[in-house]
CSV table of N, CA, C and O and ligand atoms in Angstrom, one decimal:
chain,number,residue,atom,x,y,z
A,1,MET,N,0.9,-1.2,0.0
A,1,MET,CA,0.0,0.0,0.0
A,1,MET,C,0.9,1.2,0.0
A,1,MET,O,1.8,1.4,0.8
A,2,SER,N,0.6,2.2,-0.9
A,2,SER,CA,1.4,3.4,-1.0
A,2,SER,C,1.1,4.3,0.2
A,2,SER,O,0.1,4.1,0.9
A,3,ALA,N,2.0,5.2,0.5
A,3,ALA,CA,1.9,6.1,1.6
A,3,ALA,C,0.6,7.0,1.4
A,3,ALA,O,-0.1,7.2,2.4
A,4,LEU,N,0.3,7.3,0.2
A,4,LEU,CA,-0.9,8.2,-0.1
A,4,LEU,C,-2.1,7.4,0.2
A,4,LEU,O,-3.1,7.9,0.9
A,5,VAL,N,-2.2,6.1,-0.3
A,5,VAL,CA,-3.4,5.3,0.0
A,5,VAL,C,-3.5,5.0,1.5
A,5,VAL,O,-4.7,5.0,2.0
A,6,ALA,N,-2.4,4.8,2.1
A,6,ALA,CA,-2.5,4.6,3.6
A,6,ALA,C,-3.0,5.8,4.3
A,6,ALA,O,-3.9,5.7,5.2
A,7,GLU,N,-2.6,7.0,3.9
A,7,GLU,CA,-3.0,8.2,4.5
A,7,GLU,C,-4.5,8.4,4.2
A,7,GLU,O,-5.3,8.8,5.1
A,8,MET,N,-5.0,8.1,3.0
A,8,MET,CA,-6.4,8.2,2.6
A,8,MET,C,-7.2,7.2,3.5
A,8,MET,O,-8.3,7.6,3.9
A,9,SER,N,-6.7,6.0,3.6
A,9,SER,CA,-7.4,5.0,4.4
A,9,SER,C,-7.6,5.5,5.9
A,9,SER,O,-8.7,5.4,6.5
A,10,ASN,N,-6.5,6.0,6.4
A,10,ASN,CA,-6.5,6.5,7.8
A,10,ASN,C,-7.5,7.7,7.9
A,10,ASN,O,-8.3,7.7,8.9
A,11,LYS,N,-7.5,8.6,7.0
A,11,LYS,CA,-8.5,9.7,7.0
A,11,LYS,C,-9.9,9.2,6.9
A,11,LYS,O,-10.8,9.7,7.7
A,12,ALA,N,-10.2,8.3,6.0
A,12,ALA,CA,-11.5,7.7,5.9
A,12,ALA,C,-12.0,7.1,7.2
A,12,ALA,O,-13.1,7.2,7.6
A,13,LEU,N,-11.1,6.3,7.8
A,13,LEU,CA,-11.4,5.7,9.1
A,13,LEU,C,-11.7,6.7,10.2
A,13,LEU,O,-12.7,6.6,10.9
A,14,LYS,N,-10.9,7.8,10.2
A,14,LYS,CA,-11.1,8.8,11.2
A,14,LYS,C,-12.5,9.6,11.0
A,14,LYS,O,-13.1,9.9,11.9
A,15,LEU,N,-12.8,9.8,9.7
A,15,LEU,CA,-14.1,10.4,9.4
A,15,LEU,C,-15.3,9.5,9.4
A,15,LEU,O,-16.4,9.9,9.2
A,16,ASN,N,-15.0,8.2,9.6
A,16,ASN,CA,-16.0,7.2,9.6
A,16,ASN,C,-16.8,7.2,8.3
A,16,ASN,O,-18.1,7.1,8.3
A,17,ILE,N,-16.1,7.2,7.2
A,17,ILE,CA,-16.7,7.2,5.9
A,17,ILE,C,-16.1,6.0,5.1
A,17,ILE,O,-14.9,5.7,5.3
A,18,PRO,N,-16.8,5.5,4.1
A,18,PRO,CA,-16.1,4.4,3.3
A,18,PRO,C,-15.1,5.0,2.4
A,18,PRO,O,-15.3,6.2,1.9
A,19,LEU,N,-14.1,4.3,2.1
A,19,LEU,CA,-13.0,4.8,1.2
A,19,LEU,C,-13.6,4.6,-0.2
A,19,LEU,O,-13.3,5.4,-1.1
A,20,SER,N,-14.4,3.6,-0.5
A,20,SER,CA,-14.8,3.3,-1.8
A,20,SER,C,-16.2,2.8,-1.8
A,20,SER,O,-16.6,2.0,-0.9
A,21,VAL,N,-17.0,3.1,-2.8
A,21,VAL,CA,-18.4,2.7,-3.0
A,21,VAL,C,-18.5,2.2,-4.4
A,21,VAL,O,-18.0,2.7,-5.4
A,22,GLN,N,-19.3,1.1,-4.6
A,22,GLN,CA,-19.6,0.5,-5.9
A,22,GLN,C,-21.0,0.6,-6.2
A,22,GLN,O,-21.9,0.3,-5.4
A,23,LEU,N,-21.4,1.1,-7.4
A,23,LEU,CA,-22.7,1.3,-7.8
A,23,LEU,C,-22.9,0.5,-9.1
A,23,LEU,O,-22.3,0.8,-10.1
A,24,ASP,N,-23.8,-0.5,-9.0
A,24,ASP,CA,-24.1,-1.4,-10.2
A,24,ASP,C,-25.3,-0.8,-10.8
A,24,ASP,O,-26.4,-0.9,-10.2
A,25,LEU,N,-25.2,-0.3,-12.0
A,25,LEU,CA,-26.3,0.4,-12.7
A,25,LEU,C,-27.3,-0.5,-13.4
A,25,LEU,O,-28.5,-0.1,-13.5
A,26,THR,N,-26.9,-1.7,-13.8
A,26,THR,CA,-27.8,-2.5,-14.6
A,26,THR,C,-27.3,-4.0,-14.5
A,26,THR,O,-26.2,-4.3,-14.3
A,27,TYR,N,-28.3,-4.9,-14.8
A,27,TYR,CA,-27.9,-6.3,-15.0
A,27,TYR,C,-27.7,-6.6,-16.5
A,27,TYR,O,-27.2,-7.6,-16.8
A,28,ARG,N,-28.2,-5.7,-17.3
A,28,ARG,CA,-28.1,-5.9,-18.8
A,28,ARG,C,-26.7,-5.9,-19.3
A,28,ARG,O,-25.8,-5.2,-18.7
A,29,CYS,N,-26.5,-6.6,-20.3
A,29,CYS,CA,-25.2,-6.6,-21.0
A,29,CYS,C,-25.3,-7.1,-22.4
A,29,CYS,O,-26.2,-7.9,-22.8
A,30,ASN,N,-24.4,-6.6,-23.3
A,30,ASN,CA,-24.4,-7.0,-24.7
A,30,ASN,C,-23.5,-8.2,-24.9
A,30,ASN,O,-23.3,-8.5,-26.1
A,31,GLU,N,-22.9,-8.7,-23.9
A,31,GLU,CA,-22.1,-9.9,-24.0
A,31,GLU,C,-22.6,-11.0,-23.1
A,31,GLU,O,-23.5,-10.8,-22.3
A,32,ARG,N,-22.1,-12.2,-23.3
A,32,ARG,CA,-22.5,-13.4,-22.4
A,32,ARG,C,-21.2,-14.1,-22.1
A,32,ARG,O,-21.0,-15.3,-22.5
A,33,CYS,N,-20.3,-13.5,-21.4
A,33,CYS,CA,-19.1,-14.1,-21.0
A,33,CYS,C,-19.3,-15.4,-20.1
A,33,CYS,O,-20.1,-15.3,-19.2
A,34,ILE,N,-18.5,-16.4,-20.4
A,34,ILE,CA,-18.7,-17.7,-19.7
A,34,ILE,C,-18.4,-17.5,-18.2
A,34,ILE,O,-18.9,-18.2,-17.3
A,35,HIS,N,-17.5,-16.6,-17.8
A,35,HIS,CA,-17.1,-16.4,-16.4
A,35,HIS,C,-18.0,-15.4,-15.7
A,35,HIS,O,-17.8,-15.2,-14.5
A,36,CYS,N,-19.0,-14.9,-16.3
A,36,CYS,CA,-19.8,-13.8,-15.7
A,36,CYS,C,-20.7,-14.4,-14.6
A,36,CYS,O,-21.3,-15.5,-14.7
A,37,TYR,N,-20.8,-13.6,-13.5
A,37,TYR,CA,-21.6,-14.1,-12.4
A,37,TYR,C,-23.0,-13.5,-12.4
A,37,TYR,O,-23.9,-13.9,-11.6
A,38,LEU,N,-23.4,-12.7,-13.4
A,38,LEU,CA,-24.7,-12.2,-13.6
A,38,LEU,C,-25.6,-13.1,-14.4
A,38,LEU,O,-25.1,-13.8,-15.3
A,39,ASP,N,-26.9,-13.1,-14.1
A,39,ASP,CA,-27.8,-13.9,-14.9
A,39,ASP,C,-28.5,-13.1,-16.0
A,39,ASP,O,-29.1,-13.7,-16.9
A,40,HIS,N,-28.3,-11.8,-16.0
A,40,HIS,CA,-28.8,-10.9,-17.0
A,40,HIS,C,-30.3,-10.8,-17.1
A,40,HIS,O,-30.9,-10.3,-18.1
A,41,HIS,N,-31.1,-11.4,-16.2
A,41,HIS,CA,-32.5,-11.2,-16.2
A,41,HIS,C,-32.8,-9.8,-15.7
A,41,HIS,O,-32.0,-9.2,-15.0
A,42,ASP,N,-34.0,-9.4,-16.1
A,42,ASP,CA,-34.4,-8.0,-15.7
A,42,ASP,C,-34.9,-8.0,-14.2
A,42,ASP,O,-36.0,-8.4,-13.9
A,43,HIS,N,-34.0,-7.6,-13.3
A,43,HIS,CA,-34.4,-7.5,-11.9
A,43,HIS,C,-34.8,-6.1,-11.6
A,43,HIS,O,-34.9,-5.7,-10.4
A,44,GLY,N,-34.9,-5.2,-12.6
A,44,GLY,CA,-35.3,-3.8,-12.4
A,44,GLY,C,-34.0,-3.0,-12.2
A,44,GLY,O,-32.9,-3.6,-11.8
A,45,GLU,N,-34.1,-1.7,-12.4
A,45,GLU,CA,-33.0,-0.8,-12.3
A,45,GLU,C,-33.4,0.4,-11.6
A,45,GLU,O,-34.6,0.8,-11.7
A,46,MET,N,-32.5,1.1,-10.9
A,46,MET,CA,-32.9,2.4,-10.4
A,46,MET,C,-33.1,3.4,-11.6
A,46,MET,O,-32.4,3.3,-12.6
A,47,THR,N,-34.1,4.3,-11.5
A,47,THR,CA,-34.3,5.2,-12.5
A,47,THR,C,-33.2,6.3,-12.5
A,47,THR,O,-32.5,6.5,-11.5
A,48,THR,N,-33.2,7.1,-13.5
A,48,THR,CA,-32.3,8.3,-13.5
A,48,THR,C,-32.5,9.2,-12.3
A,48,THR,O,-31.6,9.6,-11.6
A,49,ALA,N,-33.8,9.5,-12.1
A,49,ALA,CA,-34.2,10.3,-10.9
A,49,ALA,C,-33.8,9.7,-9.6
A,49,ALA,O,-33.3,10.4,-8.7
A,50,GLU,N,-34.0,8.4,-9.4
A,50,GLU,CA,-33.6,7.8,-8.2
A,50,GLU,C,-32.1,7.9,-8.0
A,50,GLU,O,-31.6,8.1,-6.9
A,51,LEU,N,-31.3,7.7,-9.1
A,51,LEU,CA,-29.9,7.7,-8.9
A,51,LEU,C,-29.4,9.2,-8.6
A,51,LEU,O,-28.5,9.4,-7.9
A,52,LYS,N,-30.1,10.1,-9.2
A,52,LYS,CA,-29.7,11.5,-8.9
A,52,LYS,C,-30.0,11.9,-7.5
A,52,LYS,O,-29.2,12.6,-6.8
A,53,ILE,N,-31.2,11.5,-7.0
A,53,ILE,CA,-31.5,11.7,-5.6
A,53,ILE,C,-30.5,11.1,-4.7
A,53,ILE,O,-30.0,11.7,-3.7
A,54,PHE,N,-30.1,9.8,-5.0
A,54,PHE,CA,-29.1,9.1,-4.2
A,54,PHE,C,-27.8,9.9,-4.2
A,54,PHE,O,-27.2,10.1,-3.1
A,55,SER,N,-27.4,10.5,-5.3
A,55,SER,CA,-26.1,11.2,-5.3
A,55,SER,C,-26.2,12.6,-4.7
A,55,SER,O,-25.3,13.2,-4.2
A,56,ILE,N,-27.4,13.2,-4.8
A,56,ILE,CA,-27.6,14.5,-4.2
A,56,ILE,C,-27.4,14.5,-2.7
A,56,ILE,O,-26.9,15.4,-2.1
A,57,LYS,N,-27.8,13.4,-2.1
A,57,LYS,CA,-27.7,13.2,-0.7
A,57,LYS,C,-26.2,13.3,-0.3
A,57,LYS,O,-25.9,13.6,0.9
A,58,TRP,N,-25.3,13.0,-1.2
A,58,TRP,CA,-23.9,13.1,-0.8
A,58,TRP,C,-23.5,14.6,-0.6
A,58,TRP,O,-22.6,14.8,0.2
A,59,ARG,N,-24.1,15.5,-1.4
A,59,ARG,CA,-23.8,16.9,-1.3
A,59,ARG,C,-22.4,17.3,-1.5
A,59,ARG,O,-22.1,18.2,-2.3
A,60,ARG,N,-21.5,16.8,-0.8
A,60,ARG,CA,-20.1,17.0,-1.1
A,60,ARG,C,-19.4,15.6,-1.1
A,60,ARG,O,-20.1,14.6,-0.6
A,61,PRO,N,-18.2,15.4,-1.6
A,61,PRO,CA,-17.6,14.1,-1.6
A,61,PRO,C,-17.6,13.5,-0.2
A,61,PRO,O,-17.1,14.0,0.7
A,62,VAL,N,-18.2,12.3,-0.1
A,62,VAL,CA,-18.2,11.6,1.2
A,62,VAL,C,-17.5,10.3,1.1
A,62,VAL,O,-17.5,9.5,2.1
A,63,PHE,N,-16.9,10.0,0.0
A,63,PHE,CA,-15.9,8.9,-0.1
A,63,PHE,C,-15.0,9.3,-1.2
A,63,PHE,O,-15.2,10.2,-2.0
A,64,PHE,N,-13.9,8.5,-1.3
A,64,PHE,CA,-12.8,8.9,-2.3
A,64,PHE,C,-13.1,8.3,-3.7
A,64,PHE,O,-12.9,9.0,-4.7
A,65,TYR,N,-13.5,7.1,-3.7
A,65,TYR,CA,-13.7,6.4,-5.0
A,65,TYR,C,-15.1,5.9,-5.2
A,65,TYR,O,-15.7,5.4,-4.2
A,66,LEU,N,-15.6,6.1,-6.4
A,66,LEU,CA,-16.9,5.6,-6.8
A,66,LEU,C,-16.6,4.7,-8.0
A,66,LEU,O,-16.1,5.2,-9.0
A,67,THR,N,-17.0,3.4,-7.9
A,67,THR,CA,-16.9,2.5,-9.0
A,67,THR,C,-18.3,2.3,-9.6
A,67,THR,O,-19.2,1.9,-8.9
A,68,ILE,N,-18.4,2.6,-10.9
A,68,ILE,CA,-19.7,2.4,-11.5
A,68,ILE,C,-19.6,1.2,-12.4
A,68,ILE,O,-18.7,1.1,-13.3
A,69,SER,N,-20.4,0.2,-12.1
A,69,SER,CA,-20.3,-1.1,-12.8
A,69,SER,C,-21.7,-1.6,-13.2
A,69,SER,O,-22.7,-0.9,-13.0
A,70,GLY,N,-21.8,-2.8,-13.7
A,70,GLY,CA,-23.0,-3.5,-14.1
A,70,GLY,C,-22.9,-5.0,-13.9
A,70,GLY,O,-22.1,-5.4,-13.0
A,71,GLY,N,-23.4,-5.6,-14.9
A,71,GLY,CA,-23.8,-5.4,-16.3
A,71,GLY,C,-22.9,-4.4,-17.0
A,71,GLY,O,-21.8,-4.0,-16.6
A,72,GLU,N,-23.3,-4.1,-18.2
A,72,GLU,CA,-22.6,-3.2,-19.1
A,72,GLU,C,-23.2,-1.8,-18.9
A,72,GLU,O,-24.3,-1.5,-19.3
A,73,ILE,N,-22.4,-0.9,-18.3
A,73,ILE,CA,-22.9,0.4,-18.0
A,73,ILE,C,-23.4,1.3,-19.2
A,73,ILE,O,-24.3,2.1,-19.0
A,74,LEU,N,-22.8,1.0,-20.3
A,74,LEU,CA,-23.2,1.8,-21.5
A,74,LEU,C,-24.5,1.3,-22.1
A,74,LEU,O,-24.9,1.9,-23.1
A,75,MET,N,-25.1,0.3,-21.6
A,75,MET,CA,-26.4,-0.1,-22.0
A,75,MET,C,-27.5,0.9,-21.6
A,75,MET,O,-28.6,0.9,-22.1
A,76,ARG,N,-27.1,1.7,-20.6
A,76,ARG,CA,-28.1,2.7,-20.1
A,76,ARG,C,-28.0,3.9,-20.9
A,76,ARG,O,-26.9,4.5,-21.1
A,77,ARG,N,-29.1,4.4,-21.5
A,77,ARG,CA,-29.1,5.6,-22.3
A,77,ARG,C,-28.7,6.8,-21.5
A,77,ARG,O,-28.3,7.8,-22.0
A,78,ASP,N,-29.0,6.8,-20.2
A,78,ASP,CA,-28.8,7.9,-19.3
A,78,ASP,C,-27.4,7.8,-18.7
A,78,ASP,O,-27.1,8.6,-17.7
A,79,PHE,N,-26.5,7.0,-19.2
A,79,PHE,CA,-25.2,6.8,-18.5
A,79,PHE,C,-24.4,8.1,-18.3
A,79,PHE,O,-24.0,8.4,-17.2
A,80,PHE,N,-24.3,8.9,-19.3
A,80,PHE,CA,-23.5,10.1,-19.2
A,80,PHE,C,-24.1,11.1,-18.3
A,80,PHE,O,-23.4,11.9,-17.7
A,81,GLU,N,-25.4,11.1,-18.3
A,81,GLU,CA,-26.1,12.0,-17.4
A,81,GLU,C,-25.8,11.6,-15.9
A,81,GLU,O,-25.5,12.5,-15.1
A,82,ILE,N,-25.9,10.3,-15.6
A,82,ILE,CA,-25.6,9.8,-14.3
A,82,ILE,C,-24.1,10.1,-14.0
A,82,ILE,O,-23.8,10.5,-12.9
A,83,LEU,N,-23.2,9.9,-14.9
A,83,LEU,CA,-21.8,10.1,-14.7
A,83,LEU,C,-21.5,11.5,-14.4
A,83,LEU,O,-20.8,11.8,-13.4
A,84,GLU,N,-22.1,12.4,-15.1
A,84,GLU,CA,-21.9,13.9,-14.9
A,84,GLU,C,-22.3,14.3,-13.5
A,84,GLU,O,-21.7,15.0,-12.8
A,85,HIS,N,-23.5,13.8,-13.1
A,85,HIS,CA,-24.1,14.1,-11.8
A,85,HIS,C,-23.1,13.5,-10.7
A,85,HIS,O,-22.9,14.3,-9.7
A,86,ALA,N,-22.7,12.3,-10.9
A,86,ALA,CA,-21.8,11.7,-9.8
A,86,ALA,C,-20.5,12.4,-9.8
A,86,ALA,O,-19.9,12.6,-8.7
A,87,ARG,N,-20.0,12.8,-10.9
A,87,ARG,CA,-18.6,13.4,-11.0
A,87,ARG,C,-18.6,14.7,-10.1
A,87,ARG,O,-17.5,15.0,-9.6
A,88,LEU,N,-19.7,15.4,-10.0
A,88,LEU,CA,-19.7,16.7,-9.3
A,88,LEU,C,-19.5,16.4,-7.8
A,88,LEU,O,-19.3,17.3,-7.0
A,89,ARG,N,-19.8,15.1,-7.4
A,89,ARG,CA,-19.9,14.8,-5.9
A,89,ARG,C,-18.8,13.8,-5.5
A,89,ARG,O,-18.9,13.4,-4.3
A,90,THR,N,-18.0,13.4,-6.4
A,90,THR,CA,-17.1,12.3,-6.0
A,90,THR,C,-15.6,12.7,-6.5
A,90,THR,O,-15.4,13.2,-7.5
A,91,PHE,N,-14.7,12.3,-5.7
A,91,PHE,CA,-13.3,12.6,-6.0
A,91,PHE,C,-12.8,11.9,-7.2
A,91,PHE,O,-12.2,12.4,-8.1
A,92,CYS,N,-13.0,10.6,-7.2
A,92,CYS,CA,-12.4,9.7,-8.3
A,92,CYS,C,-13.5,8.7,-8.7
A,92,CYS,O,-14.0,8.0,-7.8
A,93,ILE,N,-13.7,8.6,-10.0
A,93,ILE,CA,-14.7,7.6,-10.5
A,93,ILE,C,-14.0,6.6,-11.3
A,93,ILE,O,-13.2,7.0,-12.2
A,94,LYS,N,-14.3,5.3,-11.0
A,94,LYS,CA,-13.8,4.2,-11.9
A,94,LYS,C,-14.9,3.7,-12.7
A,94,LYS,O,-16.0,3.5,-12.1
A,95,LEU,N,-14.7,3.4,-13.9
A,95,LEU,CA,-15.8,2.8,-14.8
A,95,LEU,C,-15.4,1.4,-15.2
A,95,LEU,O,-14.3,1.2,-15.6
A,96,LYS,N,-16.3,0.5,-15.0
A,96,LYS,CA,-16.1,-0.9,-15.5
A,96,LYS,C,-17.0,-1.1,-16.7
A,96,LYS,O,-18.2,-1.1,-16.6
A,97,THR,N,-16.4,-1.2,-17.9
A,97,THR,CA,-17.2,-1.5,-19.1
A,97,THR,C,-16.4,-2.5,-20.0
A,97,THR,O,-15.2,-2.6,-19.8
A,98,ASN,N,-17.2,-3.2,-20.8
A,98,ASN,CA,-16.5,-4.1,-21.7
A,98,ASN,C,-16.0,-3.4,-23.0
A,98,ASN,O,-15.3,-4.0,-23.8
A,99,GLY,N,-16.4,-2.1,-23.1
A,99,GLY,CA,-15.8,-1.3,-24.2
A,99,GLY,C,-16.4,-1.6,-25.6
A,99,GLY,O,-15.9,-1.1,-26.6
A,100,ILE,N,-17.4,-2.5,-25.6
A,100,ILE,CA,-17.9,-2.9,-26.9
A,100,ILE,C,-19.0,-2.0,-27.3
A,100,ILE,O,-19.9,-1.7,-26.5
B,201,SF4,S1,-19.0,-8.1,-20.3
B,201,SF4,FE1,-19.0,-8.2,-18.0
B,201,SF4,S2,-21.1,-8.0,-17.4
B,201,SF4,FE2,-21.1,-8.5,-19.6
B,201,SF4,S3,-21.3,-10.8,-19.7
B,201,SF4,FE3,-19.1,-10.3,-19.7
B,201,SF4,S4,-18.4,-10.3,-17.6
B,201,SF4,FE4,-20.7,-10.2,-17.6
């Protein structure tokens, strides 16, 4: 662990906030990888409005990393709207996509 990550971890512990949060936007995907743990059935998704309300509650960054994953995140037509909204409230965003 680098000194910077150790310092961030200590600060998060002192502030009693998570260092990292993962948000899975969808079960949908345009691939069917043999190693995938998702069943790809429609279990429902949070709406754009629900996701915005969720991130508005953060008001200011309350964790260092947000990982946005799925399913395939680019299957959502509102993906860039969600990303822009989250970016205003989060220090660092990681995106997990198959890039197809
Ligand atoms: S790209 Fe990812 S989410 Fe899609 S089937 Fe493959 S492992 Fe699963």
